[in-house]
GROMACS .gro file of C-alpha atoms in nm:
model
  188
    1MET     CA    1   4.775   0.358   6.785
    2GLU     CA    2   4.577   0.600   6.995
    3THR     CA    3   4.261   0.467   7.156
    4ILE     CA    4   4.059   0.762   7.031
    5LEU     CA    5   4.141   0.680   6.668
    6VAL     CA    6   4.042   0.317   6.721
    7LYS     CA    7   3.705   0.435   6.855
    8ILE     CA    8   3.661   0.688   6.574
    9PHE     CA    9   3.724   0.426   6.306
   10ALA     CA   10   3.512   0.158   6.475
   11THR     CA   11   3.229   0.412   6.475
   12ALA     CA   12   3.307   0.497   6.112
   13LEU     CA   13   3.288   0.125   6.031
   14ALA     CA   14   2.939   0.102   6.179
   15LEU     CA   15   2.822   0.417   6.000
   16SER     CA   16   2.982   0.309   5.673
   17GLN     CA   17   2.789  -0.017   5.678
   18VAL     CA   18   2.459   0.148   5.759
   19ALA     CA   19   2.509   0.414   5.492
   20THR     CA   20   2.637   0.192   5.212
   21THR     CA   21   2.511  -0.163   5.280
   22PRO     CA   22   2.215  -0.126   5.517
   23ASP     CA   23   2.078  -0.473   5.439
   24ALA     CA   24   2.411  -0.647   5.502
   25VAL     CA   25   2.541  -0.496   5.828
   26LYS     CA   26   2.787  -0.728   6.004
   27THR     CA   27   2.824  -0.723   6.381
   28GLN     CA   28   3.140  -0.938   6.390
   29PHE     CA   29   3.455  -0.934   6.180
   30ASP     CA   30   3.757  -1.162   6.189
   31ARG     CA   31   4.063  -0.964   6.303
   32VAL     CA   32   4.288  -1.107   6.031
   33ARG     CA   33   4.069  -1.231   5.745
   34ASP     CA   34   3.832  -0.931   5.727
   35GLN     CA   35   4.079  -0.641   5.724
   36GLU     CA   36   4.045  -0.590   5.348
   37GLN     CA   37   3.664  -0.592   5.374
   38VAL     CA   38   3.678  -0.340   5.662
   39ALA     CA   39   3.911  -0.117   5.459
   40GLN     CA   40   3.667  -0.132   5.165
   41LEU     CA   41   3.373  -0.048   5.392
   42LEU     CA   42   3.560   0.250   5.540
   43HIS     CA   43   3.647   0.369   5.188
   44ALA     CA   44   3.283   0.331   5.074
   45GLY     CA   45   3.162   0.517   5.382
   46CYS     CA   46   3.406   0.799   5.321
   47THR     CA   47   3.297   0.824   4.959
   48HIS     CA   48   2.936   0.842   5.075
   49MET     CA   49   3.015   1.117   5.329
   50ARG     CA   50   3.222   1.316   5.081
   51LYS     CA   51   2.920   1.324   4.850
   52ALA     CA   52   2.710   1.451   5.140
   53PHE     CA   53   2.969   1.721   5.218
   54ASP     CA   54   2.979   1.820   4.851
   55ILE     CA   55   2.602   1.870   4.857
   56GLU     CA   56   2.640   2.097   5.160
   57ASP     CA   57   2.935   2.284   5.000
   58ILE     CA   58   3.181   2.187   5.275
   59ASN     CA   59   3.542   2.172   5.158
   60LEU     CA   60   3.675   1.882   5.364
   61GLU     CA   61   4.035   1.930   5.247
   62GLU     CA   62   4.030   2.290   5.365
   63LEU     CA   63   3.866   2.193   5.695
   64ILE     CA   64   4.142   1.940   5.770
   65ALA     CA   65   4.416   2.183   5.668
   66THR     CA   66   4.268   2.451   5.894
   67ALA     CA   67   4.256   2.208   6.187
   68LEU     CA   68   4.620   2.109   6.129
   69ASP     CA   69   4.722   2.476   6.118
   70ASP     CA   70   4.551   2.550   6.453
   71PRO     CA   71   4.821   2.534   6.722
   72GLU     CA   72   4.561   2.486   6.997
   73ALA     CA   73   4.404   2.188   6.822
   74VAL     CA   74   4.737   2.025   6.740
   75ALA     CA   75   4.890   2.094   7.083
   76GLY     CA   76   4.595   1.932   7.257
   77ASP     CA   77   4.515   2.231   7.482
   78ASN     CA   78   4.157   2.243   7.356
   79LYS     CA   79   3.937   1.997   7.550
   80ALA     CA   80   3.727   1.927   7.241
   81PHE     CA   81   4.034   1.791   7.058
   82ARG     CA   82   4.219   1.629   7.350
   83GLY     CA   83   4.357   1.290   7.253
   84ILE     CA   84   4.323   1.333   6.877
   85ASN     CA   85   4.644   1.327   6.678
   86PHE     CA   86   4.548   1.528   6.371
   87ALA     CA   87   4.848   1.406   6.173
   88ASP     CA   88   4.732   1.044   6.219
   89LEU     CA   89   4.376   1.145   6.140
   90GLN     CA   90   4.492   1.312   5.819
   91THR     CA   91   4.698   1.006   5.725
   92ALA     CA   92   4.396   0.781   5.776
   93TYR     CA   93   4.185   1.025   5.573
   94ARG     CA   94   4.437   1.001   5.288
   95VAL     CA   95   4.421   0.619   5.299
   96PHE     CA   96   4.044   0.570   5.328
   97CYS     CA   97   3.907   0.879   5.156
   98LYS     CA   98   4.165   0.959   4.891
   99ASN     CA   99   4.278   0.600   4.832
  100GLU     CA  100   4.645   0.692   4.874
  101ASN     CA  101   4.920   0.454   4.981
  102VAL     CA  102   5.115   0.561   5.289
  103ALA     CA  103   5.439   0.420   5.429
  104VAL     CA  104   5.313   0.384   5.787
  105PRO     CA  105   4.939   0.341   5.836
  106ALA     CA  106   4.793   0.547   6.119
  107VAL     CA  107   4.512   0.300   6.182
  108ASP     CA  108   4.562  -0.064   6.283
  109LEU     CA  109   4.253  -0.228   6.136
  110GLY     CA  110   4.298  -0.527   6.366
  111ASP     CA  111   4.256  -0.298   6.668
  112VAL     CA  112   3.955  -0.132   6.503
  113ILE     CA  113   3.797  -0.474   6.441
  114ASP     CA  114   3.864  -0.583   6.801
  115PHE     CA  115   3.701  -0.269   6.940
  116TYR     CA  116   3.407  -0.293   6.698
  117ASN     CA  117   3.348  -0.660   6.785
  118LYS     CA  118   3.359  -0.585   7.158
  119ALA     CA  119   3.118  -0.291   7.121
  120ALA     CA  120   2.878  -0.495   6.907
  121THR     CA  121   2.878  -0.796   7.141
  122ASP     CA  122   2.596  -0.670   7.363
  123LEU     CA  123   2.375  -0.545   7.082
  124PRO     CA  124   2.041  -0.722   7.037
  125ASP     CA  125   2.000  -0.960   6.745
  126HIS     CA  126   1.931  -0.736   6.445
  127THR     CA  127   1.706  -0.996   6.283
  128LYS     CA  128   1.469  -0.971   6.581
  129LEU     CA  129   1.464  -0.591   6.560
  130LYS     CA  130   1.338  -0.577   6.203
  131GLY     CA  131   0.966  -0.510   6.211
  132LEU     CA  132   0.964  -0.471   6.591
  133LYS     CA  133   0.670  -0.272   6.717
  134LEU     CA  134   0.750  -0.081   7.034
  135PRO     CA  135   0.485  -0.072   7.305
  136GLY     CA  136   0.247   0.219   7.280
  137ALA     CA  137   0.014   0.393   7.513
  138SER     CA  138  -0.317   0.223   7.579
  139VAL     CA  139  -0.606   0.465   7.588
  140VAL     CA  140  -0.890   0.377   7.823
  141LEU     CA  141  -1.225   0.518   7.717
  142ASP     CA  142  -1.527   0.580   7.935
  143ARG     CA  143  -1.878   0.460   7.853
  144LYS     CA  144  -1.931   0.767   7.632
  145GLY     CA  145  -1.624   0.679   7.428
  146GLU     CA  146  -1.423   0.968   7.570
  147ARG     CA  147  -1.068   0.942   7.697
  148PHE     CA  148  -1.062   0.838   8.062
  149ALA     CA  149  -0.694   0.747   8.110
  150GLU     CA  150  -0.376   0.639   7.937
  151VAL     CA  151  -0.176   0.339   8.053
  152PHE     CA  152   0.186   0.299   7.951
  153GLU     CA  153   0.522   0.181   8.073
  154GLU     CA  154   0.764   0.451   8.183
  155ASN     CA  155   0.973   0.582   7.892
  156GLN     CA  156   0.761   0.375   7.650
  157ARG     CA  157   0.479   0.618   7.575
  158ARG     CA  158   0.398   0.613   7.208
  159VAL     CA  159   0.086   0.657   7.006
  160TRP     CA  160   0.083   0.491   6.664
  161VAL     CA  161  -0.041   0.715   6.386
  162ALA     CA  162  -0.048   0.597   6.028
  163LEU     CA  163   0.145   0.818   5.787
  164ALA     CA  164  -0.172   0.863   5.582
  165ASP     CA  165  -0.336   1.023   5.887
  166ILE     CA  166  -0.069   1.296   5.913
  167PRO     CA  167  -0.149   1.597   5.693
  168GLU     CA  168   0.095   1.640   5.405
  169HIS     CA  169   0.190   1.995   5.510
  170VAL     CA  170   0.284   1.863   5.859
  171GLN     CA  171   0.500   1.590   5.702
  172LYS     CA  172   0.675   1.848   5.483
  173ALA     CA  173   0.725   2.083   5.779
  174PHE     CA  174   0.896   1.809   5.982
  175ILE     CA  175   1.120   1.716   5.690
  176ALA     CA  176   1.211   2.080   5.625
  177ALA     CA  177   1.297   2.134   5.991
  178GLU     CA  178   1.480   1.805   6.050
  179ASP     CA  179   1.651   1.705   5.725
  180LYS     CA  180   1.592   1.882   5.396
  181ARG     CA  181   1.773   1.598   5.212
  182PHE     CA  182   1.555   1.325   5.368
  183TYR     CA  183   1.453   1.172   5.035
  184GLN     CA  184   1.808   1.185   4.894
  185HIS     CA  185   1.988   0.950   5.137
  186LYS     CA  186   1.941   0.627   5.332
  187GLY     CA  187   1.902   0.782   5.676
  188ILE     CA  188   2.260   0.879   5.765
   0.00000   0.00000   0.00000
């Protein structure tokens, strides 16, 4: 199987877990025993994404068919698509998104699990990340109570502001600009 497809499906496995089972994300799978669970997670993730595409009125079937009909995309001359075998991608889509049986699977779930496990090895312990407060800027005030200086570590400058202190119209403006469906999904 192509390395790019292994990476695509390992990424899809991570996103599928976050989108469908955010409180039960696994960072290690057994190459043999967990293939069925990984297949179910990929199917659940695809179902979740299809619902998102339906909301946005994107016809995924038509998008895939158009990509397969594009000689530049299929031939690999386009740098954006280099290394992707669209026929294998479509076969995997049929398996995980349409729940079809295929004679020769395009994705070796054992390879996907191996890549996922290797990529997740260096991640910090997720139990320690829950509730973690990142360092913020320290504001030094002068004797009059006015700002004198800010002290912070490089790339760690943050100022904590309670949500209640942010005007409602500012909150709504950010949501409208960033993600109009913010309250309809779990963050992905």
